mmCIF file of C-alpha atoms and ligand atoms in Angstrom:
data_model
loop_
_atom_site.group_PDB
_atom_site.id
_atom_site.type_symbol
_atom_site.label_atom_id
_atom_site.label_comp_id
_atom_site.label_asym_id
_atom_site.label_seq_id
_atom_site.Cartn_x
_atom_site.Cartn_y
_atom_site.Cartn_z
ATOM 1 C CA UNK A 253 -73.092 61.065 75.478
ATOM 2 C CA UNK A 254 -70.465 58.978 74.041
ATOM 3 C CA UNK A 255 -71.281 55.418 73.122
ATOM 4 C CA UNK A 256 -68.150 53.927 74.868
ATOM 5 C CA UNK A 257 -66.303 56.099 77.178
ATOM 6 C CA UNK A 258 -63.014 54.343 78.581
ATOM 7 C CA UNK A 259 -61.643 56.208 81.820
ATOM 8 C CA UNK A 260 -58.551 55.780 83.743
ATOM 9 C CA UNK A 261 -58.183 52.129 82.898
ATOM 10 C CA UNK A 262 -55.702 49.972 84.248
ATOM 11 C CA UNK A 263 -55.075 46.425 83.597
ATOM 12 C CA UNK A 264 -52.623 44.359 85.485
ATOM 13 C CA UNK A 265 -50.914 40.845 85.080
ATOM 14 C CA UNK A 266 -49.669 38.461 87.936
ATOM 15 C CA UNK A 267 -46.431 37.270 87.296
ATOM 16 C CA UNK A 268 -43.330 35.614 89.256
ATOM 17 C CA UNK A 269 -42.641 38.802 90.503
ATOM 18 C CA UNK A 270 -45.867 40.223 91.332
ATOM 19 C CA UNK A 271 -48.680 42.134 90.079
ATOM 20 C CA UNK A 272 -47.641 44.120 86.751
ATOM 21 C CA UNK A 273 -49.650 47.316 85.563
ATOM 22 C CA UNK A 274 -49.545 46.942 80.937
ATOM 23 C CA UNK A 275 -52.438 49.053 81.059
ATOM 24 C CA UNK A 276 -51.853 52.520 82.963
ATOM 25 C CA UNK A 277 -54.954 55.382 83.215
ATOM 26 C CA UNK A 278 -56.141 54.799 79.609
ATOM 27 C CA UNK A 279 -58.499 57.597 78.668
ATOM 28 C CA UNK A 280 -60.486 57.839 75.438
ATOM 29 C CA UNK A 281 -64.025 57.706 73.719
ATOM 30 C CA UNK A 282 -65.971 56.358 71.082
ATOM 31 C CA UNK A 283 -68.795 58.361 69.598
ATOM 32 C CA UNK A 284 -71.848 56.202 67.523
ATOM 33 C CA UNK A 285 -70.773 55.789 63.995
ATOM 34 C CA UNK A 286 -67.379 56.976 64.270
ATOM 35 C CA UNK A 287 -63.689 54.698 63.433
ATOM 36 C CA UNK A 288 -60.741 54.977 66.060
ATOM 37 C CA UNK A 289 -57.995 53.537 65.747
ATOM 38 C CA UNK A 290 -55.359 52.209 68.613
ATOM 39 C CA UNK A 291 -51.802 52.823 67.286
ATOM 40 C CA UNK A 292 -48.594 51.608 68.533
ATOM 41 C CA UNK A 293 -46.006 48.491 68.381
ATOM 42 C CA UNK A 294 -46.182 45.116 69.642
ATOM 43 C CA UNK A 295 -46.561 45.129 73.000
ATOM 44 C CA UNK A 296 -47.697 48.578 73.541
ATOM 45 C CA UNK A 297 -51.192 47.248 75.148
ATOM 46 C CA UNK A 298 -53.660 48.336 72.377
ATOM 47 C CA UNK A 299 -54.977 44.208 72.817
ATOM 48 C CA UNK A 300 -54.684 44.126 76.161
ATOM 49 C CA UNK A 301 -56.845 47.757 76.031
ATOM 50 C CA UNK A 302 -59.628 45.498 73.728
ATOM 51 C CA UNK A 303 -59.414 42.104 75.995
ATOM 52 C CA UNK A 304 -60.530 44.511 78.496
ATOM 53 C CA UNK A 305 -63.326 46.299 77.266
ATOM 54 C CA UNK A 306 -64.793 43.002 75.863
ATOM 55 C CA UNK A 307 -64.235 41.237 79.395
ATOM 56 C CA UNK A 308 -61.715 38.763 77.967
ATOM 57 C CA UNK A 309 -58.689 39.175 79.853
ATOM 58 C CA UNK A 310 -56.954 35.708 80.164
ATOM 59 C CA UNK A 311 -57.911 34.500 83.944
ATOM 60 C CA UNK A 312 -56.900 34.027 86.287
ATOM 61 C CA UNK A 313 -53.608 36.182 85.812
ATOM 62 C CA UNK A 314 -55.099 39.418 84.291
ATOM 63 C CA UNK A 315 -57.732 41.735 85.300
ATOM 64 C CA UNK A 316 -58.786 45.375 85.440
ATOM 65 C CA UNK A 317 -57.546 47.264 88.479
ATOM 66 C CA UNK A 318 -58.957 50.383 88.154
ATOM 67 C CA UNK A 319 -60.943 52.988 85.625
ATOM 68 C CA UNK A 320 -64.064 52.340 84.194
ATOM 69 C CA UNK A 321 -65.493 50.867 80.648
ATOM 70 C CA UNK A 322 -68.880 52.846 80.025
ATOM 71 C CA UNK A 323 -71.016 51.762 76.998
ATOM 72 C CA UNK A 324 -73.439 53.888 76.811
ATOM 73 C CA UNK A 325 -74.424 54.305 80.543
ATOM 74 C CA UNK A 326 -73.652 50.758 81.850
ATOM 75 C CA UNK A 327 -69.961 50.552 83.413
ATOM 76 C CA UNK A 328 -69.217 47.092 81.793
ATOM 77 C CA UNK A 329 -66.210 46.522 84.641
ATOM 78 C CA UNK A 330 -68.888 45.808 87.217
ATOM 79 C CA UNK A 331 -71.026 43.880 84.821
ATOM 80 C CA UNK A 332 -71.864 40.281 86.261
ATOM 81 C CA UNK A 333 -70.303 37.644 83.471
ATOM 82 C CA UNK A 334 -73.616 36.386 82.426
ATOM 83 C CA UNK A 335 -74.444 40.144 81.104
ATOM 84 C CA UNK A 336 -70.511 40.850 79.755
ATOM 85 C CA UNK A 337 -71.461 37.644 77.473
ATOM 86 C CA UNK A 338 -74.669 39.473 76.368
ATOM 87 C CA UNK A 339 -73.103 42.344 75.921
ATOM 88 C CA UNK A 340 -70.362 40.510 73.481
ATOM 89 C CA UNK A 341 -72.797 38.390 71.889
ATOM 90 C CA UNK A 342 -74.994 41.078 70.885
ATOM 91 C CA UNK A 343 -73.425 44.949 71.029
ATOM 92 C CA UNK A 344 -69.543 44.686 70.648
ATOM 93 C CA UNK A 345 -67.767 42.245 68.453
ATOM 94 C CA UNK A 346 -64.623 41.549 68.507
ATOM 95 C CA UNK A 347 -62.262 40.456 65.148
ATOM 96 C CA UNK A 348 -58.543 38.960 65.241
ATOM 97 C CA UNK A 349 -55.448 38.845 63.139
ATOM 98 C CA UNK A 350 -56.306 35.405 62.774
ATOM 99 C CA UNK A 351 -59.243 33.490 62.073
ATOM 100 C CA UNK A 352 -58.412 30.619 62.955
ATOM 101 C CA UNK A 353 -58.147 31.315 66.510
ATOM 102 C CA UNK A 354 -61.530 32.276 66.621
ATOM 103 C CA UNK A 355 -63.237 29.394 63.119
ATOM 104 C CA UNK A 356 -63.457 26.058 64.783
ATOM 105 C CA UNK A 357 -61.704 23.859 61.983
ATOM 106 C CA UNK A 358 -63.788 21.023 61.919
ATOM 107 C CA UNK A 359 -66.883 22.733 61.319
ATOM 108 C CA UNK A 360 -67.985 23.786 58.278
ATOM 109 C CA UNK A 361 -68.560 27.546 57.738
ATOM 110 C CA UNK A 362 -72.318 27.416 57.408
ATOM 111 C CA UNK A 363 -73.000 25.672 60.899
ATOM 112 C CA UNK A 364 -70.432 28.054 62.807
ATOM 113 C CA UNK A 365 -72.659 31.253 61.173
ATOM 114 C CA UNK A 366 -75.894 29.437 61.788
ATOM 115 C CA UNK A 367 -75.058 28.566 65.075
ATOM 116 C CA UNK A 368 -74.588 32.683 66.390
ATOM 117 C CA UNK A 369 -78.180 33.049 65.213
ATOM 118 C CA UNK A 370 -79.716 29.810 66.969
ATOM 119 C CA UNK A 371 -77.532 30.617 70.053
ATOM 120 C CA UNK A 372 -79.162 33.909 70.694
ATOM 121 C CA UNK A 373 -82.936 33.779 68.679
ATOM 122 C CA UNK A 374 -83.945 30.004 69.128
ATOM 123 C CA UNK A 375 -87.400 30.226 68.806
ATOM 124 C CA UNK A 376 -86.109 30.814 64.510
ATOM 125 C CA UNK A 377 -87.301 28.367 62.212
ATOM 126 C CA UNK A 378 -84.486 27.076 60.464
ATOM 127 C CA UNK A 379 -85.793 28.514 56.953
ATOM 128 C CA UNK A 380 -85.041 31.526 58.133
ATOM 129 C CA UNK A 381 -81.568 30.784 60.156
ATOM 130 C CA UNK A 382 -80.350 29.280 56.457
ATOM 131 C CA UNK A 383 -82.027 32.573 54.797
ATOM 132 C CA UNK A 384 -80.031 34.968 57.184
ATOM 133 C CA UNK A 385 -76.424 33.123 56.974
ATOM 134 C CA UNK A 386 -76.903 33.523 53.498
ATOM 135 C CA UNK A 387 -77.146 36.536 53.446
ATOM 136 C CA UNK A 388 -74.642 37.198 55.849
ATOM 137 C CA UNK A 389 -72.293 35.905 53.623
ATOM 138 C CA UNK A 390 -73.238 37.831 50.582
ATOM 139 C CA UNK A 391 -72.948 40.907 52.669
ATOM 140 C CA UNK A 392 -69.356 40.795 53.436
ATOM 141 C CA UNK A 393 -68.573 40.084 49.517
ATOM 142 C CA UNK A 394 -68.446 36.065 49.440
ATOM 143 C CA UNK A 395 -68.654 35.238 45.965
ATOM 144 C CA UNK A 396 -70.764 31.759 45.456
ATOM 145 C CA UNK A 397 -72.230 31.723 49.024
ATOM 146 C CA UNK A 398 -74.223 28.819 48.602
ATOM 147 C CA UNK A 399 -71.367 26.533 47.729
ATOM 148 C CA UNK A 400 -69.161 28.650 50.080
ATOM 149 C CA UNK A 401 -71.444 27.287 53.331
ATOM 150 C CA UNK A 402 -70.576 23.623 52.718
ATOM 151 C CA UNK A 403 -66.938 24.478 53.159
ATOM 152 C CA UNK A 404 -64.139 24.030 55.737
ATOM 153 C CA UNK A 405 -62.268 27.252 56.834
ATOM 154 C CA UNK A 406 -58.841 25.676 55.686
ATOM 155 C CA UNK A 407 -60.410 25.570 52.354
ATOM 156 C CA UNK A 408 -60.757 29.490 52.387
ATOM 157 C CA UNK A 409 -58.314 31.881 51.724
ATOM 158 C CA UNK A 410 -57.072 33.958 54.284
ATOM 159 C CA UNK A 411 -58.833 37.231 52.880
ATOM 160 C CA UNK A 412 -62.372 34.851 52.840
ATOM 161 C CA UNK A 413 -61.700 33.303 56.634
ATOM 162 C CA UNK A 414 -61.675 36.976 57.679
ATOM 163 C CA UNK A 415 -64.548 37.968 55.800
ATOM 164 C CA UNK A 416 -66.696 34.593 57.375
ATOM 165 C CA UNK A 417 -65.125 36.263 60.903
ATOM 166 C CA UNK A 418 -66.164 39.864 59.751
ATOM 167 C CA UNK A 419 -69.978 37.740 59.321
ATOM 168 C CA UNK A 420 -70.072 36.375 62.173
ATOM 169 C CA UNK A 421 -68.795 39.273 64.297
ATOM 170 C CA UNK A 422 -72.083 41.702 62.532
ATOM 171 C CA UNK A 423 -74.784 38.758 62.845
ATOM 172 C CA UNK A 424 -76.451 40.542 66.060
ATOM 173 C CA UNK A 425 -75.812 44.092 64.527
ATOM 174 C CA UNK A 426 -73.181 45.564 67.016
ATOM 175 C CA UNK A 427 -73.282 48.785 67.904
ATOM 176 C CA UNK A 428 -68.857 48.437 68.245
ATOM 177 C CA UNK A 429 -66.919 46.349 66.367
ATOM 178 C CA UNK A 430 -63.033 46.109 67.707
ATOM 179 C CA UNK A 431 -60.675 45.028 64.930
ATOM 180 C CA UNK A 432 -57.619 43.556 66.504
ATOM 181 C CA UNK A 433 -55.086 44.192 63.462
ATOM 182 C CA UNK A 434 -57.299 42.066 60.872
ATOM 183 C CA UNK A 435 -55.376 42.803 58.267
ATOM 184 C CA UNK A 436 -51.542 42.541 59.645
ATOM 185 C CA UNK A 437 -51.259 38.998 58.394
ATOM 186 C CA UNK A 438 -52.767 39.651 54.363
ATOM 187 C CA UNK A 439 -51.015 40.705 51.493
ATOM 188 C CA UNK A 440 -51.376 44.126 50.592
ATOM 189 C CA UNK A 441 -54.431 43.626 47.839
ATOM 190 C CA UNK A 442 -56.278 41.412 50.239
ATOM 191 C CA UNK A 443 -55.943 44.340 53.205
ATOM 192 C CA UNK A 444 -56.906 46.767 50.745
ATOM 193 C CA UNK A 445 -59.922 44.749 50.108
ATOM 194 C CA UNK A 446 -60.979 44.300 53.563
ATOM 195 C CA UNK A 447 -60.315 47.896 54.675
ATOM 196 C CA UNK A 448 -62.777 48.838 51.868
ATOM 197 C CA UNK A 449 -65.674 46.284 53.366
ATOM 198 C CA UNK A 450 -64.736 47.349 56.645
ATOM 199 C CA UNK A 451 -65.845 50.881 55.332
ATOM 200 C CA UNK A 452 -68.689 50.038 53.681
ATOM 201 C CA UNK A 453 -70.280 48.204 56.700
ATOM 202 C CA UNK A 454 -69.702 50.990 58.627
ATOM 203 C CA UNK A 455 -71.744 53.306 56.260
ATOM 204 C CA UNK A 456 -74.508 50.987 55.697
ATOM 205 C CA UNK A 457 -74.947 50.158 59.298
ATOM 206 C CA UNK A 458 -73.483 52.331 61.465
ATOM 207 C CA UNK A 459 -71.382 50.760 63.654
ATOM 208 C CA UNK A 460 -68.765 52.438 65.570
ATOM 209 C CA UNK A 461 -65.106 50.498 65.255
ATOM 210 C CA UNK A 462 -62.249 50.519 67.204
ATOM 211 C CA UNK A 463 -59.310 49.657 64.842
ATOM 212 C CA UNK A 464 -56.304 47.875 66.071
ATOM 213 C CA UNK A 465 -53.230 48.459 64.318
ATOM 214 C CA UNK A 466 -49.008 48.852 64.261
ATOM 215 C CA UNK A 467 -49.466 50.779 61.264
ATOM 216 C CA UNK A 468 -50.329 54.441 60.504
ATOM 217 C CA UNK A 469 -50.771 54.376 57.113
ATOM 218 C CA UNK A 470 -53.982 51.886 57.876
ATOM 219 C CA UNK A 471 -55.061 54.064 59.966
ATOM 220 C CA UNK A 472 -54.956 57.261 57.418
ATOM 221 C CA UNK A 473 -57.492 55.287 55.154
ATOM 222 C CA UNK A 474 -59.836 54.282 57.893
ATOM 223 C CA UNK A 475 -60.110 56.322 60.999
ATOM 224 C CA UNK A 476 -61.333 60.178 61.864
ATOM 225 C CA UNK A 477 -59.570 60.185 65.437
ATOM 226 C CA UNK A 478 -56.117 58.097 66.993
ATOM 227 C CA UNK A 479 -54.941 57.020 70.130
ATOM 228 C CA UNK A 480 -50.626 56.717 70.108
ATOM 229 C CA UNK A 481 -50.190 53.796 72.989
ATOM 230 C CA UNK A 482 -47.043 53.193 74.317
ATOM 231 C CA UNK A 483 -45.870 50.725 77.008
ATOM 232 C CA UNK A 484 -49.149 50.640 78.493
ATOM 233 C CA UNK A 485 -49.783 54.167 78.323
ATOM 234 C CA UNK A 486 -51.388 57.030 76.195
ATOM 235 C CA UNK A 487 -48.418 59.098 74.246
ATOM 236 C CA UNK A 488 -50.802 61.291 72.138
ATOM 237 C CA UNK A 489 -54.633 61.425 71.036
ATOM 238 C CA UNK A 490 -55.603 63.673 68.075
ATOM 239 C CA UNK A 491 -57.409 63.287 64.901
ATOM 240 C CA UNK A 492 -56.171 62.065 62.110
ATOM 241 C CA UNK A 493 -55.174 65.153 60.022
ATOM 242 C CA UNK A 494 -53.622 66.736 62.993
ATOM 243 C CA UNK A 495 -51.595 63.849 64.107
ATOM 244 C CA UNK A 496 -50.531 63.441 60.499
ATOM 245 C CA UNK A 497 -49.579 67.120 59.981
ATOM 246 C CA UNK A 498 -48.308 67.767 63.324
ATOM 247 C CA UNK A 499 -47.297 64.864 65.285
ATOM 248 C CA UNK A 500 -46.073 65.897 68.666
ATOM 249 C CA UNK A 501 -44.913 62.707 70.406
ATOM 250 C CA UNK A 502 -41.577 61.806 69.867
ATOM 251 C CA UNK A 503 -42.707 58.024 69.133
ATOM 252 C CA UNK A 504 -45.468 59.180 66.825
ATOM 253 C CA UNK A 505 -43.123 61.040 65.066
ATOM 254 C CA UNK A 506 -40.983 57.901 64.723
ATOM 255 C CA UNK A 507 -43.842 55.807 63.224
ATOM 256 C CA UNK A 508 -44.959 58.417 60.867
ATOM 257 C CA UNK A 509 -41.077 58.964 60.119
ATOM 258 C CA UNK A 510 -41.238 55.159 59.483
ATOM 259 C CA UNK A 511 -43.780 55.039 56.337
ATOM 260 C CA UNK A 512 -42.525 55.242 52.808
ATOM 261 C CA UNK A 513 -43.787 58.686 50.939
ATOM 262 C CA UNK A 514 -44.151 58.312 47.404
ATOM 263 C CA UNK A 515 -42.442 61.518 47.246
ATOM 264 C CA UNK A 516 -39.308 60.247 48.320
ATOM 265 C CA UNK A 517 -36.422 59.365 46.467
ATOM 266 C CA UNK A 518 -35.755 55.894 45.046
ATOM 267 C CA UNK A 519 -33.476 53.954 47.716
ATOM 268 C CA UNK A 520 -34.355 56.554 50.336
ATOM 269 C CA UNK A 521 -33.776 55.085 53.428
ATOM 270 C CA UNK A 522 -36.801 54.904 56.186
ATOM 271 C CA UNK A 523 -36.056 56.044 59.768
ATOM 272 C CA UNK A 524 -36.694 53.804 62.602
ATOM 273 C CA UNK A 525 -37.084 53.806 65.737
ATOM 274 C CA UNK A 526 -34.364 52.395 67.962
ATOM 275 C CA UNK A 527 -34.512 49.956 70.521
ATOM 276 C CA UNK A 528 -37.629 48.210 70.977
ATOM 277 C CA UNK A 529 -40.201 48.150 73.515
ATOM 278 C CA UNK A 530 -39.331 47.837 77.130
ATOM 279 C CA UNK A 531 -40.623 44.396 78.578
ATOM 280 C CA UNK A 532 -43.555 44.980 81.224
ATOM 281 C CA UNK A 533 -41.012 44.170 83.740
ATOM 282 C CA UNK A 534 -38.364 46.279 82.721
ATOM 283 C CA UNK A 535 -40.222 49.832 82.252
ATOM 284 C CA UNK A 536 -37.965 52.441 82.788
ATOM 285 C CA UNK A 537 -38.427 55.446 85.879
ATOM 286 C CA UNK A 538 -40.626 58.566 83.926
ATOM 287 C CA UNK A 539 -41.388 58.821 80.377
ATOM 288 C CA UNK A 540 -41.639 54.820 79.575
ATOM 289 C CA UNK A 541 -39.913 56.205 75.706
ATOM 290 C CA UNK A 542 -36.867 57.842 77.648
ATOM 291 C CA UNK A 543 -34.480 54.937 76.811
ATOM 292 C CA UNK A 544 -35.711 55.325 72.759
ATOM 293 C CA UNK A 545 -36.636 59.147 72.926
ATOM 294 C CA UNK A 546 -33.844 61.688 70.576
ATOM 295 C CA UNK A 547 -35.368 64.704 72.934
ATOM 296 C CA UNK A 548 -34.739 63.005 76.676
ATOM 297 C CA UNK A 549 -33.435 65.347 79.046
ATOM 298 C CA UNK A 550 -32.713 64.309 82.616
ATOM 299 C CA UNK A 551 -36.529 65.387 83.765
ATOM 300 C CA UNK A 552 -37.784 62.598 81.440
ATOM 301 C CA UNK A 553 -35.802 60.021 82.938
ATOM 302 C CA UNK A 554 -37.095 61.137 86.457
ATOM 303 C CA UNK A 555 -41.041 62.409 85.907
ATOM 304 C CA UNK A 556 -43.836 60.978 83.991
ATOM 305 C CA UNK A 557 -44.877 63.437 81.626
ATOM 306 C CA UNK A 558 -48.623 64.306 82.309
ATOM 307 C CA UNK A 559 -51.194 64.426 79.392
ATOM 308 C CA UNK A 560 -51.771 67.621 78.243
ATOM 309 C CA UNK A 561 -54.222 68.994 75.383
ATOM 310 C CA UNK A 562 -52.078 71.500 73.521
ATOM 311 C CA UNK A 563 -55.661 72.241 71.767
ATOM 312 C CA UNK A 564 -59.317 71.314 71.992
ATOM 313 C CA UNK A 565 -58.561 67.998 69.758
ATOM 314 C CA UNK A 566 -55.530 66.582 71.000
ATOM 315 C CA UNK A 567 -53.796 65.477 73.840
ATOM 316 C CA UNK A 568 -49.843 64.370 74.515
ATOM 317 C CA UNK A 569 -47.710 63.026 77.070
ATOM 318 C CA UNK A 570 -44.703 64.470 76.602
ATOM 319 C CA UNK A 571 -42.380 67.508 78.506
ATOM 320 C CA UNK A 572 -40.925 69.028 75.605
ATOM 321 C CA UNK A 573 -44.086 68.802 73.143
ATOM 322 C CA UNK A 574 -43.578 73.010 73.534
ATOM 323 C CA UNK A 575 -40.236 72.516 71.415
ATOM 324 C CA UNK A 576 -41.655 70.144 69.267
ATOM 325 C CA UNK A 577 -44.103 72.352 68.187
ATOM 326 C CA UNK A 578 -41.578 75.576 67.583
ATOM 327 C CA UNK A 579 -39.291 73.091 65.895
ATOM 328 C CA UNK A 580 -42.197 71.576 63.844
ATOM 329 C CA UNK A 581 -43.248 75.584 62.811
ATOM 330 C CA UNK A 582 -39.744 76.314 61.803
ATOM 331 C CA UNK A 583 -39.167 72.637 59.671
ATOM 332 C CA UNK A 584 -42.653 73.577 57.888
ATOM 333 C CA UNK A 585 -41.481 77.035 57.244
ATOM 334 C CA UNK A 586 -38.560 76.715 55.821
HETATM 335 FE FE1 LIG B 852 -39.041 62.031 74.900
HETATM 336 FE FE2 LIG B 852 -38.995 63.253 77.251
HETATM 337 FE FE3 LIG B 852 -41.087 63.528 75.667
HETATM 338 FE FE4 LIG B 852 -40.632 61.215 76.858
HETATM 339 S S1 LIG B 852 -41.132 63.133 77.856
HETATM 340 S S2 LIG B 852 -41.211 61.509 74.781
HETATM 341 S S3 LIG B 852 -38.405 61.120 76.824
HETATM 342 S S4 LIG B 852 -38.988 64.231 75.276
#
């Protein structure tokens, strides 16, 4: 059994002009010990797809219309509150591009980390509580953790505010942890840095992650398996070395088509993707890409291409992904 299966979800807002689907039938699972990532632009839902899992949809406007969030054999969307925060407190953590959303700036760091274990284990004597938040410190690579406590998070870097968060997030030992891009806003060393904890916490406890990202070359260092969102909706699922060597989504082509190879020429000039993502009130009739998509034929623009699993691994939404395979055979033949 899976540890988190997510079936058929669908998340809607309320806005002035009614109740909007961002979400739409969002399939996938989790397996213990294993890294997913959630790939796709802004906008695309991949947050929207964590706020619901964790129970943290902004009220009273969103909420989860349909499907089903199974860890292990509890359906989380019919959990009361009282157990969804037990469930967050304890077996899935959540970590954010930024911080400081989530540090409390007037606190210093060794109160906020002390405080998750008092929360949940009061009966510890405080010995230990200062014993543990050391050592939760020293575990996601703090150097000087002693004098580190003492501080402020605007006194830490941006690289060390996400480690305290990475802390505080493993204190209770999740079973998930879902990264919501925690790296989009640090330079590239610093990411690099954090990717490589990330991975090393996953080996030495084995946690399962869900990784949250706009970019695939993140994902090619972290993840076995990855889910292609766009506008709300699933555009391919595959692992990682079949996605990378044969995309078959249009838009997945168009990110990969987006990263810089080091075998290209100097100057070489990246492909993009054009137009941006529709608006949740402005989704277009059938394939939500049509208005981007090179290979739209008048079909797209009417039907909703159906996900399909071209093999036992993989999955895509797309009505031509036939073509795109022939033409994909020929490019890598020739
Ligand atoms: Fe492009 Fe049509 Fe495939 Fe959509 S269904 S991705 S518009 S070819």
């Amino acid at each position: 059994m899976p540890l988190l299966s997510v079936r058929d979800l669908s998340t809607a807002f309320e806005t002035e002009t009614g109740l909007v689907t961002v979400v739409d039938h969002v399939s996938f699972e989790l397996e213990a010990g294993e890294t997913i990532g959630l790939v796709g632009e802004s906008g695309c839902g991949k947050s929207v797809t964590a706020l619901s899992i964790m129970g943290l949809l902004p009220r009273p406007s969103g909420r989860v219309k349909g499907g089903d969030v199974l860890f292990k054999d509890e359906n989380l969307t019919r959990a009361s509150p009282e157990r969804l925060r037990e469930v967050r407190g304890n077996r899935i953590a959540m970590i954010f591009q930024e911080p400081m959303t989530a540090l409390n700036p007037v606190q210093r760091i060794g109160r906020q980390l002390a405080e998750t274990y008092t929360l949940h284990e009061p009966e510890l004597k405080s010995s230990d509580v200062a014993e543990k938040t050391l050592g939760l410190l020293e575990q996601v690579g703090i150097p000087a953790p002693e004098s580190r406590l003492n501080d402020y998070p605007h006194q830490l870097s941006g690289g060390m505010r996400q480690r305290v968060m990475i802390a505080m997030a493993l204190a209770r030992h999740p079973d998930i942890l879902i990264a919501d891009e925690p790296t989009t806003a640090l330079d590239v060393t610093i990411q690099a840095q954090i990717l490589e904890l990330l991975r090393e916490l996953q080996r030495d406890t084995g946690m399962a992650i869900i990784f949250i990202t706009h970019d695939l070359g993140v994902i090619a260092e972290l993840c076995s398996r990855v889910v292609v969102m766009y506008a709300g909706r699933i555009a391919e699922q595959a692992t990682v070395k079949s996605l990378f060597e044969h995309p078959l989504h249009p838009y997945t082509r168009g990110l990969l088509g987006s990263i810089p190879r080091l075998e290209d020429e100097p100057k070489t000039l990246l492909t993009t993707i054009p137009g941006i993502v529709p608006g949740i009130e402005e989704l277009p009739d059938g394939c939500r890409f049509s208005n981007r998509c090179a290979y739209a034929t008048d079909q797209c623009h009417r039907e909703a291409p159906s996900l399909v699993a071209p093999s036992p691994e993989r999955t895509v939404a797309c009505h031509r992904w036939h073509e795109i395979i022939a033409e994909t055979t020929r490019e890598s033949s020739s």
